[in-house]
Coordinates of C-alpha atoms in Angstrom, one line a residue:
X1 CA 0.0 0.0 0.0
X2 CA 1.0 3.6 -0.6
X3 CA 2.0 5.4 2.8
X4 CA -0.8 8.3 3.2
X5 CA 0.5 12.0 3.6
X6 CA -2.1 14.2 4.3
X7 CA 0.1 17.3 4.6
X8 CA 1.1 17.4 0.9
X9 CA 3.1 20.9 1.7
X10 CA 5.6 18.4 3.6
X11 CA 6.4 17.0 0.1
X12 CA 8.0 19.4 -0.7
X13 CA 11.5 19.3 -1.7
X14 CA 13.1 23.2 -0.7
X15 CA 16.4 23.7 -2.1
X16 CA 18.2 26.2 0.3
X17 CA 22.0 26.3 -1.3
X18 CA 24.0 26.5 -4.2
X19 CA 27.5 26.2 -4.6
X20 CA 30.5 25.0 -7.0
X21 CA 32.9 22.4 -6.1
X22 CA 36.3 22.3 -8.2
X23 CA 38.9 20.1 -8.2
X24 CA 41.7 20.7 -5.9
X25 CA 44.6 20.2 -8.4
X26 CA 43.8 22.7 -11.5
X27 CA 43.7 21.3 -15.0
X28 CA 47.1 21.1 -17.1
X29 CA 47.3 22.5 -19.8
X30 CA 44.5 24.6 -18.4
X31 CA 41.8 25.2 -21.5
X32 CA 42.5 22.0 -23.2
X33 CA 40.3 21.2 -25.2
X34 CA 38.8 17.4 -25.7
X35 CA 36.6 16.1 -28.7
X36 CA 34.1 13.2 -27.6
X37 CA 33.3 9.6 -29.3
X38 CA 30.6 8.9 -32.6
X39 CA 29.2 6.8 -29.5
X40 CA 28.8 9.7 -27.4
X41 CA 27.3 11.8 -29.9
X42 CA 24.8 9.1 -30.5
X43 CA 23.7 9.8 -26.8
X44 CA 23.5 13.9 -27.1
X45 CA 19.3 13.8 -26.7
X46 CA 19.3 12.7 -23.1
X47 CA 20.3 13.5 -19.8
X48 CA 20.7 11.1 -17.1
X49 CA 19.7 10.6 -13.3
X50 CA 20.5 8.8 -10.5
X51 CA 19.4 8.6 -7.1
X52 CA 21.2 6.9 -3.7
X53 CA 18.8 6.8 -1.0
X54 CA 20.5 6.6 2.7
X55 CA 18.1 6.1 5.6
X56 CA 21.0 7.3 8.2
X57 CA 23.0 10.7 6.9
X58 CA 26.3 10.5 6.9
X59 CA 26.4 13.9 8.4
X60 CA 25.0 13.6 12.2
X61 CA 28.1 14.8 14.5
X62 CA 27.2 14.0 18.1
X63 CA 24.2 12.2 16.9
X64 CA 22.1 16.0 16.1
X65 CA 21.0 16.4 12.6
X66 CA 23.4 19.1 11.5
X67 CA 24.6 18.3 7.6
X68 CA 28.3 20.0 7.5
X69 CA 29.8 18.9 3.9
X70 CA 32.6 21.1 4.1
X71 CA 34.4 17.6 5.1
X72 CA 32.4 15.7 2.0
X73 CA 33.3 18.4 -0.3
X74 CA 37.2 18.0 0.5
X75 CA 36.9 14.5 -0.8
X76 CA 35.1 15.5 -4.0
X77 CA 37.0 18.4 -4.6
X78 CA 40.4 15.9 -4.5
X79 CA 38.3 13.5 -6.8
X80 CA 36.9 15.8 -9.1
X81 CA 41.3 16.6 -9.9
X82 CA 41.0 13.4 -11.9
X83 CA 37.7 14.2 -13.6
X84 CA 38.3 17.5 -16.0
X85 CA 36.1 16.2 -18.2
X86 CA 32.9 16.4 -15.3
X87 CA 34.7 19.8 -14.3
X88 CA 35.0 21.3 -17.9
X89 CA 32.1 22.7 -19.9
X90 CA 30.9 22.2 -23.4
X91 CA 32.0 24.1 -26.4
X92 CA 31.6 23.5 -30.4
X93 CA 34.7 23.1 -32.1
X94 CA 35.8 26.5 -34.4
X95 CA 37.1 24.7 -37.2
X96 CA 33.8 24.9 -39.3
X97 CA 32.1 22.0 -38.4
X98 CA 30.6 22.5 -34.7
X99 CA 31.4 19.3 -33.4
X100 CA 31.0 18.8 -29.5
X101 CA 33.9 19.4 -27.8
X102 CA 34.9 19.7 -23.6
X103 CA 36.9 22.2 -22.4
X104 CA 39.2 21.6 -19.5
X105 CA 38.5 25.0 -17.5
X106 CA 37.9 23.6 -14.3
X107 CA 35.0 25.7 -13.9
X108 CA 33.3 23.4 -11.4
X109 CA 30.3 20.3 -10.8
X110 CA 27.4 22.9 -9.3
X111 CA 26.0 21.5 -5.8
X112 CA 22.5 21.9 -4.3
X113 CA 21.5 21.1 -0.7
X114 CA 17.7 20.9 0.1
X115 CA 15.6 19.5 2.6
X116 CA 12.8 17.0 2.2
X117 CA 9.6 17.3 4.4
X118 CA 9.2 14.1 5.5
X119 CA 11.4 10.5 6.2
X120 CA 12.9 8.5 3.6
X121 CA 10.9 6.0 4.3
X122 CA 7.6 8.1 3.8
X123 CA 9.1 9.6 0.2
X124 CA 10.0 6.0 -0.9
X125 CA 6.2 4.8 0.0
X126 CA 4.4 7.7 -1.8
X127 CA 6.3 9.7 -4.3
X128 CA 5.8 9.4 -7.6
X129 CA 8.7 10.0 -11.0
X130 CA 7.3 13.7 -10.6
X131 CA 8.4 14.1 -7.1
X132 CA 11.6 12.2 -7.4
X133 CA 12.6 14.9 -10.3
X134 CA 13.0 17.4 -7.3
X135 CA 15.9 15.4 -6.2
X136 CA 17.9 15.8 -9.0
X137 CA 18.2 18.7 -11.4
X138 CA 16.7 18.2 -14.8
X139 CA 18.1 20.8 -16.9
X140 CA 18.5 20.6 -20.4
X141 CA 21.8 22.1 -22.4
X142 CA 20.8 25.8 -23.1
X143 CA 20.1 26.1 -26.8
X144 CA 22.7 28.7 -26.7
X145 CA 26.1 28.8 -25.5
X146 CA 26.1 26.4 -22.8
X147 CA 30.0 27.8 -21.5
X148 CA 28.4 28.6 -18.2
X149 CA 26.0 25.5 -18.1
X150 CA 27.6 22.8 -15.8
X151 CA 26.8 19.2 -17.4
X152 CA 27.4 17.6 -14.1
X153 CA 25.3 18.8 -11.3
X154 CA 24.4 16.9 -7.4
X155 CA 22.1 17.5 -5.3
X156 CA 22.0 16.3 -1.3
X157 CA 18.6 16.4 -0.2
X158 CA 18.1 15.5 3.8
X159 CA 14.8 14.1 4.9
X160 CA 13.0 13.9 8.3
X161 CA 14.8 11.5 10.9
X162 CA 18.3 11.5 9.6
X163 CA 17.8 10.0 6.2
X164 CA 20.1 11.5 3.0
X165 CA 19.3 11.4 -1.2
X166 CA 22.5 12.2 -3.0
X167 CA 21.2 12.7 -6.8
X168 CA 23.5 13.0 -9.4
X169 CA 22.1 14.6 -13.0
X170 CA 24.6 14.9 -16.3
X171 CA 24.2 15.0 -19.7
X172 CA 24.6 11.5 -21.6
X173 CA 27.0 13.0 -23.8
X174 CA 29.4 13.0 -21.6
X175 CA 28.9 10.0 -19.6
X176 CA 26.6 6.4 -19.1
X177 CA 24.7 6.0 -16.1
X178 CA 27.8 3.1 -15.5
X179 CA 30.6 5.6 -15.8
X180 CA 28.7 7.9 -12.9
X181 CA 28.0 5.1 -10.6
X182 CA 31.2 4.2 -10.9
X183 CA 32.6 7.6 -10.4
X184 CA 29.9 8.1 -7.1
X185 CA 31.7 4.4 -6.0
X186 CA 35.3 6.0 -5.9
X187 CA 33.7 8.8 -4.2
X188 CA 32.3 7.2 -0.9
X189 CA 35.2 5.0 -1.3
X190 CA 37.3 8.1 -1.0
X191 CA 35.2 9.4 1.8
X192 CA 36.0 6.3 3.9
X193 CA 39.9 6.4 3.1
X194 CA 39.8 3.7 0.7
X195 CA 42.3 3.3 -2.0
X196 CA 40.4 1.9 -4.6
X197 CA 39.4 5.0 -6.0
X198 CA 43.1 6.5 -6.5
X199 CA 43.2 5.1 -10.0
X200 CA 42.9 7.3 -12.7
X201 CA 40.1 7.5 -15.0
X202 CA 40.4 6.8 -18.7
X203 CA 38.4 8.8 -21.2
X204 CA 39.4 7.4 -24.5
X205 CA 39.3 4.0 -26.0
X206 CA 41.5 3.4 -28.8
X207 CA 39.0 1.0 -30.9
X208 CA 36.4 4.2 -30.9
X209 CA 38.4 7.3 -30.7
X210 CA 39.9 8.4 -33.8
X211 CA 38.7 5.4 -35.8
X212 CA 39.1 5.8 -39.6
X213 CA 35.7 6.4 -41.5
X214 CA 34.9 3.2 -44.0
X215 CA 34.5 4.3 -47.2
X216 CA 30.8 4.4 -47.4
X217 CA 28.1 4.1 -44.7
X218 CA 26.1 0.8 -46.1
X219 CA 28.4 -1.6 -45.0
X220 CA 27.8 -5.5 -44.7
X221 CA 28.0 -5.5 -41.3
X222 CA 25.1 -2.9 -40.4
X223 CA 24.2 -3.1 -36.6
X224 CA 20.5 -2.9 -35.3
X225 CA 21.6 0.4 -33.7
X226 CA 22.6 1.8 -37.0
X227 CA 19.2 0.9 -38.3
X228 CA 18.2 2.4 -35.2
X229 CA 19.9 5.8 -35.9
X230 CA 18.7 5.2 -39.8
X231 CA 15.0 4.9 -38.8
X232 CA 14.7 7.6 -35.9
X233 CA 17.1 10.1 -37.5
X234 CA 13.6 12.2 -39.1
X235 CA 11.2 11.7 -36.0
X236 CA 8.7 14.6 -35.5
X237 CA 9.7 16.8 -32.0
X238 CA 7.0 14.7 -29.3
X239 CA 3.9 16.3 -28.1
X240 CA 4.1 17.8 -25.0
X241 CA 1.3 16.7 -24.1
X242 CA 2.3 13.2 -23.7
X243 CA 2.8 12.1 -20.4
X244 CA 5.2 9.2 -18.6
X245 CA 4.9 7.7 -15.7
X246 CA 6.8 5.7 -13.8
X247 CA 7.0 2.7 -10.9
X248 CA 9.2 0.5 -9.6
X249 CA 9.1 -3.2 -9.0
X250 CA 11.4 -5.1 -6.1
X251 CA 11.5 -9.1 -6.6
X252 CA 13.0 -11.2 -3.8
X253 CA 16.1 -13.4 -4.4
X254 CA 13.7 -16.3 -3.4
X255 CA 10.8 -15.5 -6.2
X256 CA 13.5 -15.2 -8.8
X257 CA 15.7 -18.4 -7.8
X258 CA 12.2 -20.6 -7.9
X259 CA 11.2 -18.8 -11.5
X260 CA 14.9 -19.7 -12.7
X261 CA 14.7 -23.4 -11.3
X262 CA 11.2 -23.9 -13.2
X263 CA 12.9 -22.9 -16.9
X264 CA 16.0 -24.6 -16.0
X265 CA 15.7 -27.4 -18.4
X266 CA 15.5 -25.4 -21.3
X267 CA 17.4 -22.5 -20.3
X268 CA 20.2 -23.2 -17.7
X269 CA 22.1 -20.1 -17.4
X270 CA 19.6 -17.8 -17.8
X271 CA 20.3 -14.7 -15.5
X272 CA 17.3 -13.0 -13.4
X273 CA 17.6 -10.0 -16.2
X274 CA 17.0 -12.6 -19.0
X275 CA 13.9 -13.7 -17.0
X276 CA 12.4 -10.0 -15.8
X277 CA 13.2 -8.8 -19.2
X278 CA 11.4 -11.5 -21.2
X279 CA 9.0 -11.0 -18.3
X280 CA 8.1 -7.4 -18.7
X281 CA 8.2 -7.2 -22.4
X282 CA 5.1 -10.1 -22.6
X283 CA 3.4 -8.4 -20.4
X284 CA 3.5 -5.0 -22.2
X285 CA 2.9 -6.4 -25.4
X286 CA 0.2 -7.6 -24.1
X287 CA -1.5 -4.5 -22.6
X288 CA -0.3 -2.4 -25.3
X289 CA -1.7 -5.1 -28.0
X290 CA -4.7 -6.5 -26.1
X291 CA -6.8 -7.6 -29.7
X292 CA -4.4 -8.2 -32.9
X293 CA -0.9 -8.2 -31.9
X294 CA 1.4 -7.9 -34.7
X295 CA 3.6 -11.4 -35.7
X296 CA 6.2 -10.6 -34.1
X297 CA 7.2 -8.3 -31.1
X298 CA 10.6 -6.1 -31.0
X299 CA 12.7 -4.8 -28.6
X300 CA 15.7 -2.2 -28.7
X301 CA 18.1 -4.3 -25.5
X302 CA 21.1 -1.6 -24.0
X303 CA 24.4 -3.4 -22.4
X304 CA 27.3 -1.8 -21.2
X305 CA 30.2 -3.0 -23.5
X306 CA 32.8 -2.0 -21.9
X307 CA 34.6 -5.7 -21.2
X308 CA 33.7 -6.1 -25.1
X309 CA 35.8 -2.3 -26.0
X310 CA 38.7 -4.3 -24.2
X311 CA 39.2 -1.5 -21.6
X312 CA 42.0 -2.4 -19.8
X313 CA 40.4 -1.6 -16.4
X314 CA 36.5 -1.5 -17.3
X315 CA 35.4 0.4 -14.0
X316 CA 37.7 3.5 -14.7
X317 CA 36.6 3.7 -17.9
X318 CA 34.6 7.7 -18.0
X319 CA 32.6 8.0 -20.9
X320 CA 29.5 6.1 -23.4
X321 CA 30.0 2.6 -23.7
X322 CA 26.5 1.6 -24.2
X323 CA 25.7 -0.6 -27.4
X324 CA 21.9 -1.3 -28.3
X325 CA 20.8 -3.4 -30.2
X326 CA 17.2 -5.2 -31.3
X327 CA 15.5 -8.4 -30.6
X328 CA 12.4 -10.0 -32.2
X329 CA 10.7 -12.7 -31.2
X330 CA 7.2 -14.4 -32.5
X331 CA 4.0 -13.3 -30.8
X332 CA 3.3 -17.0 -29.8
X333 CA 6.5 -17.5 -28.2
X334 CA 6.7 -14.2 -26.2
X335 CA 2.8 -13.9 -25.4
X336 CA 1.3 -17.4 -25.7
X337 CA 0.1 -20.3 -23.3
X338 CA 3.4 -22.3 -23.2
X339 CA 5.3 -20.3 -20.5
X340 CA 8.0 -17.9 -21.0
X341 CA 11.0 -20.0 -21.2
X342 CA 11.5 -20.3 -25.1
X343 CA 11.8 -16.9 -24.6
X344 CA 13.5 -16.4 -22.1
X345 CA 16.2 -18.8 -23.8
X346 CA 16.1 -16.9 -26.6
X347 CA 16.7 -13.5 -24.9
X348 CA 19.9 -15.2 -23.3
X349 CA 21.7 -16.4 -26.4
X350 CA 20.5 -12.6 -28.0
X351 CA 22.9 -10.8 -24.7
X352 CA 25.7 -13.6 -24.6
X353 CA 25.8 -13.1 -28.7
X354 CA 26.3 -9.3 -28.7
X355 CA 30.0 -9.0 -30.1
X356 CA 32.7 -6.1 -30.5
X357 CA 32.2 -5.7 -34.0
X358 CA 28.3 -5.1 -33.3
X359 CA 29.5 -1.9 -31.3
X360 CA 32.5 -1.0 -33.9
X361 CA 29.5 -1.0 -37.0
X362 CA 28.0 1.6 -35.2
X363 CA 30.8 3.8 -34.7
X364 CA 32.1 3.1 -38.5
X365 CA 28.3 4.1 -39.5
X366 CA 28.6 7.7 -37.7
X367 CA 32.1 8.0 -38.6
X368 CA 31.0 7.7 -42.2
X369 CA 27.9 9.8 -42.0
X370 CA 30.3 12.5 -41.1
X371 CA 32.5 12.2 -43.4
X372 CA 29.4 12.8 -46.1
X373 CA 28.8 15.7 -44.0
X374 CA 32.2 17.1 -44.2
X375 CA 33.2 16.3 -40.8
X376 CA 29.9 17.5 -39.1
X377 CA 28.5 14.3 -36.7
X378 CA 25.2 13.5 -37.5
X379 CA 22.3 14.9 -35.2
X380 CA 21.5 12.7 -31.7
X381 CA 18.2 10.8 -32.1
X382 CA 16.1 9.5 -29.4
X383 CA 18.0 6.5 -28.1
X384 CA 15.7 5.2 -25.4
X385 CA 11.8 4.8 -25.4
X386 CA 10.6 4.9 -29.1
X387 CA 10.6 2.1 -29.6
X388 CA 9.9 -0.1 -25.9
X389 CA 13.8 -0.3 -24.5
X390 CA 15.6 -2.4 -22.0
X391 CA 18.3 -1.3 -20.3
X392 CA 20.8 -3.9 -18.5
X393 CA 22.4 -3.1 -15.2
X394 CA 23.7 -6.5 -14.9
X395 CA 27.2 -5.8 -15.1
X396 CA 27.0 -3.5 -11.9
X397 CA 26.9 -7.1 -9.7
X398 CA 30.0 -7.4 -7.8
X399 CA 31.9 -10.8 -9.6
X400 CA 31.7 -13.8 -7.3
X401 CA 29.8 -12.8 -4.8
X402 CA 26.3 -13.8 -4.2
X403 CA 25.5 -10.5 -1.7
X404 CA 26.9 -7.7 -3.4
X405 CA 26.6 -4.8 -6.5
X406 CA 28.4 -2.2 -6.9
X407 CA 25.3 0.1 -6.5
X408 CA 25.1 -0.8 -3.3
X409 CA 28.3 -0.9 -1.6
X410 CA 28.2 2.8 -2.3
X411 CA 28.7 3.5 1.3
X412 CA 30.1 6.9 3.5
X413 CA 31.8 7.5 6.9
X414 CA 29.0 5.8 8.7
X415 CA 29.1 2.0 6.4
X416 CA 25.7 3.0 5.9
X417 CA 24.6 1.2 2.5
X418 CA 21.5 2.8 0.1
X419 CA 18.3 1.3 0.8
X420 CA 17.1 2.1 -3.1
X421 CA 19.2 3.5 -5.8
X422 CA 17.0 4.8 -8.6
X423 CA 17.8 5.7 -12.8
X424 CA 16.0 7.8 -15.1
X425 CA 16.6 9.0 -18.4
X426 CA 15.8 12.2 -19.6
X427 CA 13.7 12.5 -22.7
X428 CA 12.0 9.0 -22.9
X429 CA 9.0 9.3 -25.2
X430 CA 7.1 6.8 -26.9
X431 CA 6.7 3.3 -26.6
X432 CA 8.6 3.7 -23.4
X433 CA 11.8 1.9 -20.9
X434 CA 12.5 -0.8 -18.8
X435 CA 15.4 -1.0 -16.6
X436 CA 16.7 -4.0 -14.5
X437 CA 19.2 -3.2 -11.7
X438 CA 20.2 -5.0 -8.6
X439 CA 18.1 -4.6 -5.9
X440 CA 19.7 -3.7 -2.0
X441 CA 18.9 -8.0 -1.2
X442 CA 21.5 -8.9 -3.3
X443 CA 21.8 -12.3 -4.5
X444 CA 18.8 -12.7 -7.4
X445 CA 16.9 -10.0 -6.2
X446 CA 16.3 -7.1 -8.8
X447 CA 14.5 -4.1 -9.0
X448 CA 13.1 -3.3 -11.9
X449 CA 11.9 0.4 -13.0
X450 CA 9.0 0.8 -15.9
X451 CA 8.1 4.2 -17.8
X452 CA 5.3 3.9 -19.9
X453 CA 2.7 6.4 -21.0
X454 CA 0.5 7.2 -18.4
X455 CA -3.1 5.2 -19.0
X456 CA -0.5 1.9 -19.2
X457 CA 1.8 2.2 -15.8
X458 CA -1.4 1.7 -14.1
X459 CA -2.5 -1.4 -15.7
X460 CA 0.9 -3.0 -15.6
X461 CA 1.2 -2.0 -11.7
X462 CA -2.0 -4.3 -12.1
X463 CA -0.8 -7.3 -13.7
X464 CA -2.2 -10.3 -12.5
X465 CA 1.0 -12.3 -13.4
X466 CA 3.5 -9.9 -12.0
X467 CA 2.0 -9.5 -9.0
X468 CA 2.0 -13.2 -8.4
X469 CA 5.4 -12.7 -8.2
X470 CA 4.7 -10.8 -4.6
X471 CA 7.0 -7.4 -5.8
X472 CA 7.6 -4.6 -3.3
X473 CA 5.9 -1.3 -5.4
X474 CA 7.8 1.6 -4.9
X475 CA 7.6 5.0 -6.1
X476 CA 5.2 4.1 -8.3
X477 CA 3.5 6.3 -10.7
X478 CA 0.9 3.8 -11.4
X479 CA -1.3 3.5 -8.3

């Protein structure tokens, strides 16, 4: 059930400061300038958000509520020496073809601290994706000159009772959702005196930066994302009428282990995203297509490929390294009466097939679209959401150990770990976007967050067979 506040005016989220944290260690050669990947210019229509939920702050010297970051800011501002390209700001190039570029001015990541009305506990039971926005910034790239417009921003947000939201907000050129969880790791790691987070971050990988254009764009060897980029690159601005909504789902390890053990004989190693991805997209086909759904049913899947780039060290790796591609399945086997585990199968040999050279064809397809535009990239489509998405957070698990994610070992001073870690995406219209992360349980526990236009969230949060599956609804949109 949804926890009732009947005060709404304690909802709301009141941001009290602003400031700029820079790095300690200025920038050499101060105003160099650096250009970014085809890969991340393929991401330039959204912006990206993540949220760590804490229910004990940190900041509570001699057990009063008193937040003092001048401490947390120290540890940032010694990070942040190691990030210029988070401190920089964006500029076009001046050689004619206005390319993206980052200059390293050290100009600063902008801070905001705000208070929250009521306990974490309360927020996590009621709010909504509209309420959650207030605890990050969403701010789009001014049209304009954006020299003065930070592209990384945080925002600390403390509730009633002691609890802490540290939301982070950035534009996706710059960076995946991976890259800044892994950069937020280093950081608590830093605040606790670890060493893990000394190593430098890399910005460049030699298979995508730099790579030589082929000599014409229709290649053998076109990638679903390039089809993706092909199809979307003429879509009509969306209404802004259309709405999104969002909730979130939390499976147990135990409901997940017994649903992996009943498709076992046809799908062994099949991973609890195989299964809640197969899962979810059935279930909004099936709401979507309730009468005459088409023959088959497609999906546009997002991994991280970073092992697949061969980054030496994958988790220092600060940049895009998404690759998406599509899956299609026949109705009958994703929607019909013989259980999902054809499916599910099939879904698994799709993520364990995905290859280097599926990643490379799209970089050598934007490489050669600009080089038919004289060195201009092509213009950022929609990525996520128009056609229905999934989004894989798989790779954030901690390797060999049953408990753990990376997510949430994201932990301060205190050892307190996040209860809920939530990611949006900025600029999701259409047929909308599922993400599967690891849930605080560890083990086979997942959450999983849906956005789907409005008059659907509500019937999904209604689904007779995902709530058989007993999921923990929070911050749901749809009820």
């Amino acid at each position: 059930m949804k926890t009732e506040v009947t005060d709404k005016s304690r909802v709301q989220v009141n941001i009290h400061s602003r400031l700029t944290v820079v790095s300690s260690t200025p920038t050499e050669p101060m105003g160099l300038a650096r250009g970014l990947s085809p890969i991340d210019h393929t991401m330039g229509c959204h912006t990206a958000h993540i949220i760590f939920y804490y229910r004990t702050s940190p900041f509570l010297p001699g057990g009063r509520f008193s937040m003092d970051l001048d401490n947390f800011r120290v540890s940032l501002s010694e990070l942040l020496s190691k990030y210029p390209r988070m401190t920089g700001r964006l500029v076009r190039d001046n050689d004619g073809h206005g390319n993206w570029l980052v200059k390293y001015n050290d100009a600063g990541v902008r801070m905001f601290k705000a208070k929250v009305g009521v306990t974490v506990d309360e927020w996590l039971g009621f709010a909504d994706e509209s309420d959650e926005r207030n605890l990050t910034v969403w701010e789009d790239m001014p049209d304009c000159d954006p020299i003065s417009w930070s592209p990384f921003q945080i925002q600390i947000s403390e509730f009633i009772g002691g609890g802490l939201a540290v939301g982070l907000s950035f534009t996706h050129l710059l960076a995946d959702p991976t890259a800044a969880t892994l950069f937020y790791k280093s950081w608590t790691d830093a605040e606790r005196g670890e060493t893990t987070g000394n190593r430098p971050p890399v910005f460049e990988l030699p298979l995508i930066n730099n790579r030589p254009p082929p000599a014409t764009t229709t290649t053998g060897n076109t990638s679903t994302v390039t089809k993706h980029l092909q199809k979307h690159s003429k879509i009509p601005s969306p209404d802004p009428s259309f709405r999104m909504a969002t909730s979130t789902f939390k499976f147990s390890d135990r409901i997940i282990k017994k649903r992996l053990s009943e498709i076992a004989d046809k799908c062994p190693d099949a991973t609890p995203f195989d299964y809640l991805m197969t899962l979810f997209w059935s279930r909004i086909v099936k709401l979507k297509t309730p009468d005459l759904p088409p023959h088959t049913q497609s999906i546009s899947l997002c991994i991280d490929a970073r092992k697949l780039l061969g980054v030496p060290i994958p988790d220092k790796f600060f940049g895009n390294a998404t690759s998406f591609s599509e899956l299609s399945l026949e109705n009958e086997m994703l929607t019909g009466d013989n259980g999902l585990a054809e499916a599910v199968a099939s879904v698994h040999r799709h993520v364990i097939g995905i290859t280097k050279d599926d990643v490379l064809s799209t970089v050598d397809w934007v490489e050669a679209s600009r080089k038919e535009l004289n060195g201009v990239f092509p213009k950022a489509v929609q990525m996520y959401g128009p056609d229905l998405t999934c989004v894989s957070l798989e790779h954030l698990m901690v390797p060999d150990d049953e408990f753990g994610s990376i997510i949430y070992e994201a932990k301060f001073r205190n050892n307190e770990k996040p209860v809920h870690v939530s990611y949006h995406v900025g600029k999701v219209e259409g047929e909308g976007l599922i993400v599967v992360g690891p849930s605080p349980e560890g083990g086979a526990g997942r959450s999983v967050t849906v956005t789907l236009p409005v008059e659907e969230i509500g019937k999904l949060c209604e689904d007779p067979v995902i709530m058989e599956m007993e999921p923990i609804m929070i911050l749901s949109g749809g009820r």
